[in-house]
mmCIF file of C-alpha atoms and ligand atoms in Angstrom:
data_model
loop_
_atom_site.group_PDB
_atom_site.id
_atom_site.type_symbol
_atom_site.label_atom_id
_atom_site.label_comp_id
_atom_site.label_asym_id
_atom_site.label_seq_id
_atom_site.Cartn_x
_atom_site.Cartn_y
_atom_site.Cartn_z
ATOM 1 C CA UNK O 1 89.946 108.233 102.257
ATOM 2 C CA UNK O 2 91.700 106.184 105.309
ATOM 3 C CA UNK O 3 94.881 106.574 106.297
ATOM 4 C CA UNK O 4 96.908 103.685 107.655
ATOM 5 C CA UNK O 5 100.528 103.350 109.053
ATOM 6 C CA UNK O 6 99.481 99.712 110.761
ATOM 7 C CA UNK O 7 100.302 97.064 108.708
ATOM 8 C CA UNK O 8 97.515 94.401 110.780
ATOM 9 C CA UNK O 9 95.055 97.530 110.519
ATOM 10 C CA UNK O 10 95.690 97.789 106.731
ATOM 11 C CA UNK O 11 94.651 94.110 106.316
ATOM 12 C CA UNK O 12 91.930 94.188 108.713
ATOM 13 C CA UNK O 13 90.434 96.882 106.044
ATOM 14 C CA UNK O 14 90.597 94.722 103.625
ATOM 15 C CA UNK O 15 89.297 91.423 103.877
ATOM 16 C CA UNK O 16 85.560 92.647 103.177
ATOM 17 C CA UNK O 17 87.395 93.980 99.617
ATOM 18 C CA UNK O 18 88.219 90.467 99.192
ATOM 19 C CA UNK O 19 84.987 88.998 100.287
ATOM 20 C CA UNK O 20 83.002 91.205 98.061
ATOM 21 C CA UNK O 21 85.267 90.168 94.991
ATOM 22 C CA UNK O 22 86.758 93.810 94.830
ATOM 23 C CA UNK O 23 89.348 94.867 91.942
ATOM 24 C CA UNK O 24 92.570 96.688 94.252
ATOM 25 C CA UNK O 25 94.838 98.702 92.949
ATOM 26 C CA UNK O 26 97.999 99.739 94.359
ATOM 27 C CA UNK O 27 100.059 102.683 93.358
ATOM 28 C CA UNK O 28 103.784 102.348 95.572
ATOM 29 C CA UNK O 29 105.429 105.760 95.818
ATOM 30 C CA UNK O 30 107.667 107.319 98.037
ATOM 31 C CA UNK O 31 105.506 110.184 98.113
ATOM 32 C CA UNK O 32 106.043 113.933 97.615
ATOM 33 C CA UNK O 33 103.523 113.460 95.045
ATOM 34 C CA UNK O 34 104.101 114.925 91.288
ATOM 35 C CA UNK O 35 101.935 114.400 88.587
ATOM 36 C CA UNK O 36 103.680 111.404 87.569
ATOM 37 C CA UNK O 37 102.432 109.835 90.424
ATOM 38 C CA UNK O 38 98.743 111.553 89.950
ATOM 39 C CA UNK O 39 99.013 110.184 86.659
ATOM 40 C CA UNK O 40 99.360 106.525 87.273
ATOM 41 C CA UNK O 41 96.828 107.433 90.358
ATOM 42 C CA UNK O 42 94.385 108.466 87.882
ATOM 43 C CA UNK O 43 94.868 105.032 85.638
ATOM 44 C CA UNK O 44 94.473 102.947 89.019
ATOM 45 C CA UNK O 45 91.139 104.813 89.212
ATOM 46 C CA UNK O 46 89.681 104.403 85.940
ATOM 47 C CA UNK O 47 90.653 100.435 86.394
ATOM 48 C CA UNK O 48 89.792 99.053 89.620
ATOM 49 C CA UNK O 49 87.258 99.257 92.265
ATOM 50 C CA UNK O 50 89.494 100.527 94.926
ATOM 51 C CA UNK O 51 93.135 102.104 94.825
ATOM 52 C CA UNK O 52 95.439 102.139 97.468
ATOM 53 C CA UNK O 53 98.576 104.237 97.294
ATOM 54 C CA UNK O 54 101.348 103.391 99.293
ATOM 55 C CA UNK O 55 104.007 105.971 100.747
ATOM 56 C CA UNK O 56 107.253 105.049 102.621
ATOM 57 C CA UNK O 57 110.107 106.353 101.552
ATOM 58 C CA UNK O 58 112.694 102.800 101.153
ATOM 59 C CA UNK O 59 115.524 102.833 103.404
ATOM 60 C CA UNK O 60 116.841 99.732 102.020
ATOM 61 C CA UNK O 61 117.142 100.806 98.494
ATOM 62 C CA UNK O 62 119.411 103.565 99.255
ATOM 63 C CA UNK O 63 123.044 103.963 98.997
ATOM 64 C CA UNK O 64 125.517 104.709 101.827
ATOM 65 C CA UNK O 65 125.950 107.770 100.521
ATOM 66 C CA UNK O 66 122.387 108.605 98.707
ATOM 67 C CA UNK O 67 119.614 110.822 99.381
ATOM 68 C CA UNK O 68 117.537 109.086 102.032
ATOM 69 C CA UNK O 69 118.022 111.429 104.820
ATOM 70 C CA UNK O 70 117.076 115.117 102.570
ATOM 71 C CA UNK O 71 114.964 112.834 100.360
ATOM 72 C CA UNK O 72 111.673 115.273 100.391
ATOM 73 C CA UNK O 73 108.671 114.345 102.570
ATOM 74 C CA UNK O 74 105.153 116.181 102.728
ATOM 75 C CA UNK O 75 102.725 113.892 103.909
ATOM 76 C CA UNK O 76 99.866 116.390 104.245
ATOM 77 C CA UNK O 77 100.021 117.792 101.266
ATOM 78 C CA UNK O 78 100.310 114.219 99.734
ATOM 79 C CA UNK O 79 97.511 112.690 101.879
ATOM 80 C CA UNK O 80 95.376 116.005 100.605
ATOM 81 C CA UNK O 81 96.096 115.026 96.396
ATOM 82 C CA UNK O 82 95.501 111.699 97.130
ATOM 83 C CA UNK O 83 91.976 112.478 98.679
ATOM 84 C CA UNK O 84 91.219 114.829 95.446
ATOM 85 C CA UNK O 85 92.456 112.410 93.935
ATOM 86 C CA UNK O 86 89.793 109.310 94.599
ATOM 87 C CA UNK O 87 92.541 106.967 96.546
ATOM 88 C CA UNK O 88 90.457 105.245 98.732
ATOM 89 C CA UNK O 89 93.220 104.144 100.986
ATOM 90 C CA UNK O 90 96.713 105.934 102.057
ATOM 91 C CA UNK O 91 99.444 103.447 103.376
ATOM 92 C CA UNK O 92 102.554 105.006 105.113
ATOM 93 C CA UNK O 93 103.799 102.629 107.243
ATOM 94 C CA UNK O 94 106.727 103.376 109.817
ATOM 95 C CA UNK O 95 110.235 102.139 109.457
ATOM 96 C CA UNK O 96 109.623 99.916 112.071
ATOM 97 C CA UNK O 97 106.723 98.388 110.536
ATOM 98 C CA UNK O 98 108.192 97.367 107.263
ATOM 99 C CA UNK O 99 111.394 96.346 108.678
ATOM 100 C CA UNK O 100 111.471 95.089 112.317
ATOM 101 C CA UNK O 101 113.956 94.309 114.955
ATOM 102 C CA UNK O 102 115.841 90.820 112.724
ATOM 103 C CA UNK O 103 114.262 91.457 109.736
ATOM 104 C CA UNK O 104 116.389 89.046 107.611
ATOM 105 C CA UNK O 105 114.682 88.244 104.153
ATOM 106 C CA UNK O 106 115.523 89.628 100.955
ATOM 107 C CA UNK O 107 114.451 89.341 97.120
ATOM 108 C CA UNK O 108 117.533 89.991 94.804
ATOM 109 C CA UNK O 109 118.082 89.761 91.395
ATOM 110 C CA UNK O 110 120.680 88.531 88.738
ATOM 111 C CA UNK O 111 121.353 90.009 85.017
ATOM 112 C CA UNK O 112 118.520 92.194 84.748
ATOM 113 C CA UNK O 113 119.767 94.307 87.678
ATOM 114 C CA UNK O 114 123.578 94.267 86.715
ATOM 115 C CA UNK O 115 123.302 97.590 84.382
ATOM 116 C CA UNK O 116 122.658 101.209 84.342
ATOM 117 C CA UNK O 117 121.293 102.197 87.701
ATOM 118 C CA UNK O 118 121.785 98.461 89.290
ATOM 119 C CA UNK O 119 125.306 99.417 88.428
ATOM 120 C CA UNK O 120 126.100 102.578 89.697
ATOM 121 C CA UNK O 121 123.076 101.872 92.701
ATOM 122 C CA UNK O 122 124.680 98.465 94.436
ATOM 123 C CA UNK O 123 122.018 97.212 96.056
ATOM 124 C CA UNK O 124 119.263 99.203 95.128
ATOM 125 C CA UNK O 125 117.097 96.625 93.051
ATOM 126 C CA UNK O 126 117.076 94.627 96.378
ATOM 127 C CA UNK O 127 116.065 97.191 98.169
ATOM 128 C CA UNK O 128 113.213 97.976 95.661
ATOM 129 C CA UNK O 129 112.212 93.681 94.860
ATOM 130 C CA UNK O 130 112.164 93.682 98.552
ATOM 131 C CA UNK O 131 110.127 96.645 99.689
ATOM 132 C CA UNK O 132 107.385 95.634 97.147
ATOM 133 C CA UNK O 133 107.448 91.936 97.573
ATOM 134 C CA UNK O 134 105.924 93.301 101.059
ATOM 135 C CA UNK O 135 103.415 95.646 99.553
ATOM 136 C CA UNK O 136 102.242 93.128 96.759
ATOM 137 C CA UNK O 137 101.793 90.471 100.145
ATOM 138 C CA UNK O 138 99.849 93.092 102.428
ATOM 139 C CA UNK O 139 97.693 94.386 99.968
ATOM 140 C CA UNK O 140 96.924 91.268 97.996
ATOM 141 C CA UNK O 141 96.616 94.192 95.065
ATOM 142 C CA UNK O 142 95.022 92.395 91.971
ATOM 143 C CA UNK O 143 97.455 95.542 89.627
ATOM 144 C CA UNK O 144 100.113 97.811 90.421
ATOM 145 C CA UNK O 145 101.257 100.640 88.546
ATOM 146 C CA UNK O 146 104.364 102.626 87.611
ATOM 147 C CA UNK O 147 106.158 105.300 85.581
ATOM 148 C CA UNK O 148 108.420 104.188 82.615
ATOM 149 C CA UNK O 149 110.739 107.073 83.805
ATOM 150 C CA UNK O 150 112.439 104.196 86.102
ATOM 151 C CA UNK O 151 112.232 101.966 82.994
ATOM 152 C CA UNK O 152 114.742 99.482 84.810
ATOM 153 C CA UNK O 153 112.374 99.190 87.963
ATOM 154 C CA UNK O 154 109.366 98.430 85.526
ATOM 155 C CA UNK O 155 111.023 95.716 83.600
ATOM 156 C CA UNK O 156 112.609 94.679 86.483
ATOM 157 C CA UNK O 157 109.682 94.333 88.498
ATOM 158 C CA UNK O 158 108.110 92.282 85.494
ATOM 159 C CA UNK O 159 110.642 90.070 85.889
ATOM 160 C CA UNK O 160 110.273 89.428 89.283
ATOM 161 C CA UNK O 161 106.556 88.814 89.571
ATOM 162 C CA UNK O 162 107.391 86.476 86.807
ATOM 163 C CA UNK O 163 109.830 84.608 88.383
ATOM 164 C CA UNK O 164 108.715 84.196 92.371
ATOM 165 C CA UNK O 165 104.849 83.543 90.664
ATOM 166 C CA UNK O 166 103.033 86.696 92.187
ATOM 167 C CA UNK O 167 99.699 87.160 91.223
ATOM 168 C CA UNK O 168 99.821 91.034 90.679
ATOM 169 C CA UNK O 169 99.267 92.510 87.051
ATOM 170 C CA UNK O 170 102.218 95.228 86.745
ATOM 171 C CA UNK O 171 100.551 98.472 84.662
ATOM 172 C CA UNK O 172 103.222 100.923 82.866
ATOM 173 C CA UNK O 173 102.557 104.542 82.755
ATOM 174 C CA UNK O 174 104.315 106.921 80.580
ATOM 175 C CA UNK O 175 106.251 109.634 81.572
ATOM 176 C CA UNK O 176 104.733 112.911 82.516
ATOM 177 C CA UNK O 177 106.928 115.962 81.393
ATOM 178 C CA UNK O 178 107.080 119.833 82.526
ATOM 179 C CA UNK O 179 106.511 121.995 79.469
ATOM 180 C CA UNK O 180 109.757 121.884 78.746
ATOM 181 C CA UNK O 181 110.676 118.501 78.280
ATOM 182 C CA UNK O 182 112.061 117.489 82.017
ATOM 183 C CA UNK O 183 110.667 114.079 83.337
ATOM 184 C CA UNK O 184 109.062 114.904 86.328
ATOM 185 C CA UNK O 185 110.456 113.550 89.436
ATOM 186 C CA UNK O 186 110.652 114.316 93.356
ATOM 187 C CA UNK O 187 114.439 114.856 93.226
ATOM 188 C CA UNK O 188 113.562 118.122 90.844
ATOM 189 C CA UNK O 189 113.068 120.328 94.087
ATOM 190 C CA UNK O 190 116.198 119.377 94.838
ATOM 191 C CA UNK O 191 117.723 121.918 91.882
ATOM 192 C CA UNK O 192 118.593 125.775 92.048
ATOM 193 C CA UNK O 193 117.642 127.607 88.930
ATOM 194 C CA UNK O 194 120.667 127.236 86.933
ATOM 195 C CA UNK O 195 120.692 123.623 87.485
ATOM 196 C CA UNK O 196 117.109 123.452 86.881
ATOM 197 C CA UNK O 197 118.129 124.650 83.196
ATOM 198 C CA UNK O 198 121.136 122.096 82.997
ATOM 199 C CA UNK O 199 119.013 119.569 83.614
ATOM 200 C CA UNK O 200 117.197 119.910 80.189
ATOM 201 C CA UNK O 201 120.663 118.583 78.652
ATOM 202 C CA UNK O 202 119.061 114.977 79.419
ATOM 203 C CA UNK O 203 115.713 115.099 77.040
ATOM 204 C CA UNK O 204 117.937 117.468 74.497
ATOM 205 C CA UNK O 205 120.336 114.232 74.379
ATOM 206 C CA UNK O 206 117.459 111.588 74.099
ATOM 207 C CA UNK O 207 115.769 113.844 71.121
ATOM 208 C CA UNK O 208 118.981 113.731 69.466
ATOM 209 C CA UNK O 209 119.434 109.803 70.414
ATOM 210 C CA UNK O 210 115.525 109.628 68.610
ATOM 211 C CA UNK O 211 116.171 111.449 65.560
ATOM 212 C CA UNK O 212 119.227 109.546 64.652
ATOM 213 C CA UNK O 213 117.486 106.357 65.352
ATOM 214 C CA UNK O 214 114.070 107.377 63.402
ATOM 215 C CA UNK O 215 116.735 108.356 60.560
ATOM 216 C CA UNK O 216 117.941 104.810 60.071
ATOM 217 C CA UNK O 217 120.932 105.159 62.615
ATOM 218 C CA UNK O 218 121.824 101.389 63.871
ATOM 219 C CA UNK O 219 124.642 101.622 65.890
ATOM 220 C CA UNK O 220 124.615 102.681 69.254
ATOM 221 C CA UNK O 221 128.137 103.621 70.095
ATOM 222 C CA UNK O 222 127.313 107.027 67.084
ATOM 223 C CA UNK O 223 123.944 107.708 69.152
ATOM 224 C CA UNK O 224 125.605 107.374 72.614
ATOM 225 C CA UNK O 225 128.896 109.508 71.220
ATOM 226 C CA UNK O 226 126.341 112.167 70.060
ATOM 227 C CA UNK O 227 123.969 112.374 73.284
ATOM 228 C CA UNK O 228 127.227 112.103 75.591
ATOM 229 C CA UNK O 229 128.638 115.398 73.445
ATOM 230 C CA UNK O 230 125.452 117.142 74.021
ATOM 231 C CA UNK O 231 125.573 116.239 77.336
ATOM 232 C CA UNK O 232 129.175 117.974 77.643
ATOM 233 C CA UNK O 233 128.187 121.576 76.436
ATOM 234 C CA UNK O 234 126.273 121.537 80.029
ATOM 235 C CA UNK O 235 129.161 122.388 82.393
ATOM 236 C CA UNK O 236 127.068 121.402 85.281
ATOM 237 C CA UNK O 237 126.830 117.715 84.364
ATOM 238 C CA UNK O 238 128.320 114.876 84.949
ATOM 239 C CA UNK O 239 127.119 111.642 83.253
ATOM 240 C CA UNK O 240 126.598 108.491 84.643
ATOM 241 C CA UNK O 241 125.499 106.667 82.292
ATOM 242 C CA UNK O 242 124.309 107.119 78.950
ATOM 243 C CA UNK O 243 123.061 103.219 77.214
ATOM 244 C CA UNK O 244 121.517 101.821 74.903
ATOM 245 C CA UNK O 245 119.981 98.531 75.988
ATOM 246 C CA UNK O 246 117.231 95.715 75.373
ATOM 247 C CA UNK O 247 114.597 97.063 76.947
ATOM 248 C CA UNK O 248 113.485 93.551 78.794
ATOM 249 C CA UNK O 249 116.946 92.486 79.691
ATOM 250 C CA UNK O 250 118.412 95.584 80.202
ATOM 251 C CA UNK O 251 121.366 94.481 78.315
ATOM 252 C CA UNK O 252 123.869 96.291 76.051
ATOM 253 C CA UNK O 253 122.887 96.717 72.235
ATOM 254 C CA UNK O 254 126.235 97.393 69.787
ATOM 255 C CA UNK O 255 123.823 97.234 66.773
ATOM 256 C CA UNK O 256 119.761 97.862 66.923
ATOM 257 C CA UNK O 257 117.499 95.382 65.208
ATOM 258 C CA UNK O 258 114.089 96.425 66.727
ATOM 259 C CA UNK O 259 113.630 97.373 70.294
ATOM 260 C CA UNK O 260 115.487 99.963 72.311
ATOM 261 C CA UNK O 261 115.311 101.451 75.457
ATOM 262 C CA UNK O 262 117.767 104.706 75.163
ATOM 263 C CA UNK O 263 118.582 105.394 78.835
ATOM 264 C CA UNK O 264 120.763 108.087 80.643
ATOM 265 C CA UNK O 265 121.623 108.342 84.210
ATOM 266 C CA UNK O 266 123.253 112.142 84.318
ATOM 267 C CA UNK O 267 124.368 114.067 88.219
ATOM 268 C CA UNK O 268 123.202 117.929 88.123
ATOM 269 C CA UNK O 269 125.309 119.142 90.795
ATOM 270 C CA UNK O 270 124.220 116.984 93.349
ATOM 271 C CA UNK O 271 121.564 115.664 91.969
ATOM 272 C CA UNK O 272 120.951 112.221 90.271
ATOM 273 C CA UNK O 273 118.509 112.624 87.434
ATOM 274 C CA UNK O 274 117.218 109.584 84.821
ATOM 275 C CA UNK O 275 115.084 109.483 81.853
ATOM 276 C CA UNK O 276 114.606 107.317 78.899
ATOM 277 C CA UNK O 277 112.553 106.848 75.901
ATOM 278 C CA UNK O 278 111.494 103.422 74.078
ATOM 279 C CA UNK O 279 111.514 102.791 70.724
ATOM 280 C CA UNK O 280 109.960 99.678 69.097
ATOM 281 C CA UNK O 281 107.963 98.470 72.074
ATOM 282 C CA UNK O 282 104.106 98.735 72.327
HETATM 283 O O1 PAF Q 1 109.696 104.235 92.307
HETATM 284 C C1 PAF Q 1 109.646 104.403 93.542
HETATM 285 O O2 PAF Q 1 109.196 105.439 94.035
HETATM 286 C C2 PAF Q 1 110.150 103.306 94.469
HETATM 287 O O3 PAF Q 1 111.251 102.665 93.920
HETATM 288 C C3 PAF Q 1 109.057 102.285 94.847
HETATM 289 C C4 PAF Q 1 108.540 101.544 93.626
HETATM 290 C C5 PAF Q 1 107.909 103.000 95.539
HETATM 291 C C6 PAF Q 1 109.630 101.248 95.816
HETATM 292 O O4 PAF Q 1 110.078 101.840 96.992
#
């Protein structure tokens, strides 16, 4: 495996991939690699002739008052499951390589972007369109693949590669789980034990959300009433948001036909946790 932080040393790599007619793959992370990310490594594999997975942790898609700075970072151990993992590149670039001295372009994004996380995240969908808009352009990456557990960053980077005509198939993964039942994600280290059990209030309130809906239930205020009261027994929560929304426009539902993405945004302590489960797409 190579290891690049140069953006011009990256691309130098990679014009005999092009040459030679070569399938690329790119996985973007922000590494401290779970197997959510090994997962959607391991798809890239089985897929393409050579996978690149990308680790730089966003600046631009975090909040004033976010997680960037304590955000977790391992690089070696990350560079180490990649290798055992068959990447055959590792991009990290620097700060100053993505973005800079008068950096001044950005992608953005209307409707799609205006609920659940885009909501309570101003400016974070830029952040993200922008950062991979970059990645797509350096790597020239013929598929890229993510987790459904950010279901509005999959649909909403669907939507973008649709719209600006990027020539990038976007591959969804589903969401990898610990035993019992919490979506895995890098912000999990981030809990202390009793929090770590809170946390399982989320899947408990999209089981109930999944039961009422495979029993005929059409109306999403009921679902959301029940999954916000189950949320409520956990005293160290505190929802953000708990909807029920078209999963390709990321829209409100009152009343559910087909389709549903059932999505919760929910604070454990400090922590900002999301999860989600689809019903009625393929
Ligand atoms: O999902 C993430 O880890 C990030 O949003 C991504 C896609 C790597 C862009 O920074």
């Amino acid at each position: 495996m190579k290891i690049f932080k140069d953006i011009k040393e990256l691309q130098k790599e990679l014009v005999p991939y092009e040459k030679q007619g070569l399938s690329v793959a790119l996985v973007p992370t922000m590494g401290y690699l779970h197997e959510g990310h090994l997962s959607l490594i391991k798809a890239a594999r089985s897929e393409n002739d050579k996978v690149i997975v990308s680790i730089f942790v966003n600046p631009m898609q975090f909040g004033a008052n976010e997680d960037l700075d304590k955000y977790p970072r391992d690089l070696k151990r990350d560079s180490k499951l990649c290798e055992e993992n068959g990447v055959d590149i590792l991009f990290c670039p620097t700060v100053e390589q993505m973005y800079p001295q008068n950096f001044s372009s950005y992608v953005d994004m209307d409707n799609i972007t205006n609920n659940l996380c885009g909501a309570s995240r101003q400016g974070h969908f830029r952040g993200v369109c922008t950062v991979l808009t970059k990645l797509f352009n350096i790597t020239k990456a013929n598929k890229a693949y993510f987790g459904q557990k950010d279901a509005q960053q999959c649909a909403v980077v669907k939507q973008m590669v649709r719209d600006l005509n990027i020539n990038i198939d976007i591959i969804i993964c589903p969401i990898v789980r610990e035993d019992d039942n919490l979506a895995k994600s890098s912000r999990n280290v981030y809990l202390n034990d009793d929090e770590r059990k809170a946390a399982l209030c989320l899947s408990k309130a999209l089981f109930i959300a999944k039961t009422m809906l495979d029993n005929g239930e059409k109306y999403s205020q009921k679902i959301k009433d029940a999954m916000i009261k189950e949320i409520q027994k956990e005293k160290l929560a505190r929802i953000d948001y708990v909807s029920l929304v078209n999963p390709h426009t990321m829209q409100d539902l009152d009343e559910i036909k087909d389709e549903v993405l059932v999505a919760l945004a929910v604070f454990i302590g400090k922590t900002r946790l999301i999860d989600n489960f689809l019903k009625g797409c393929i």
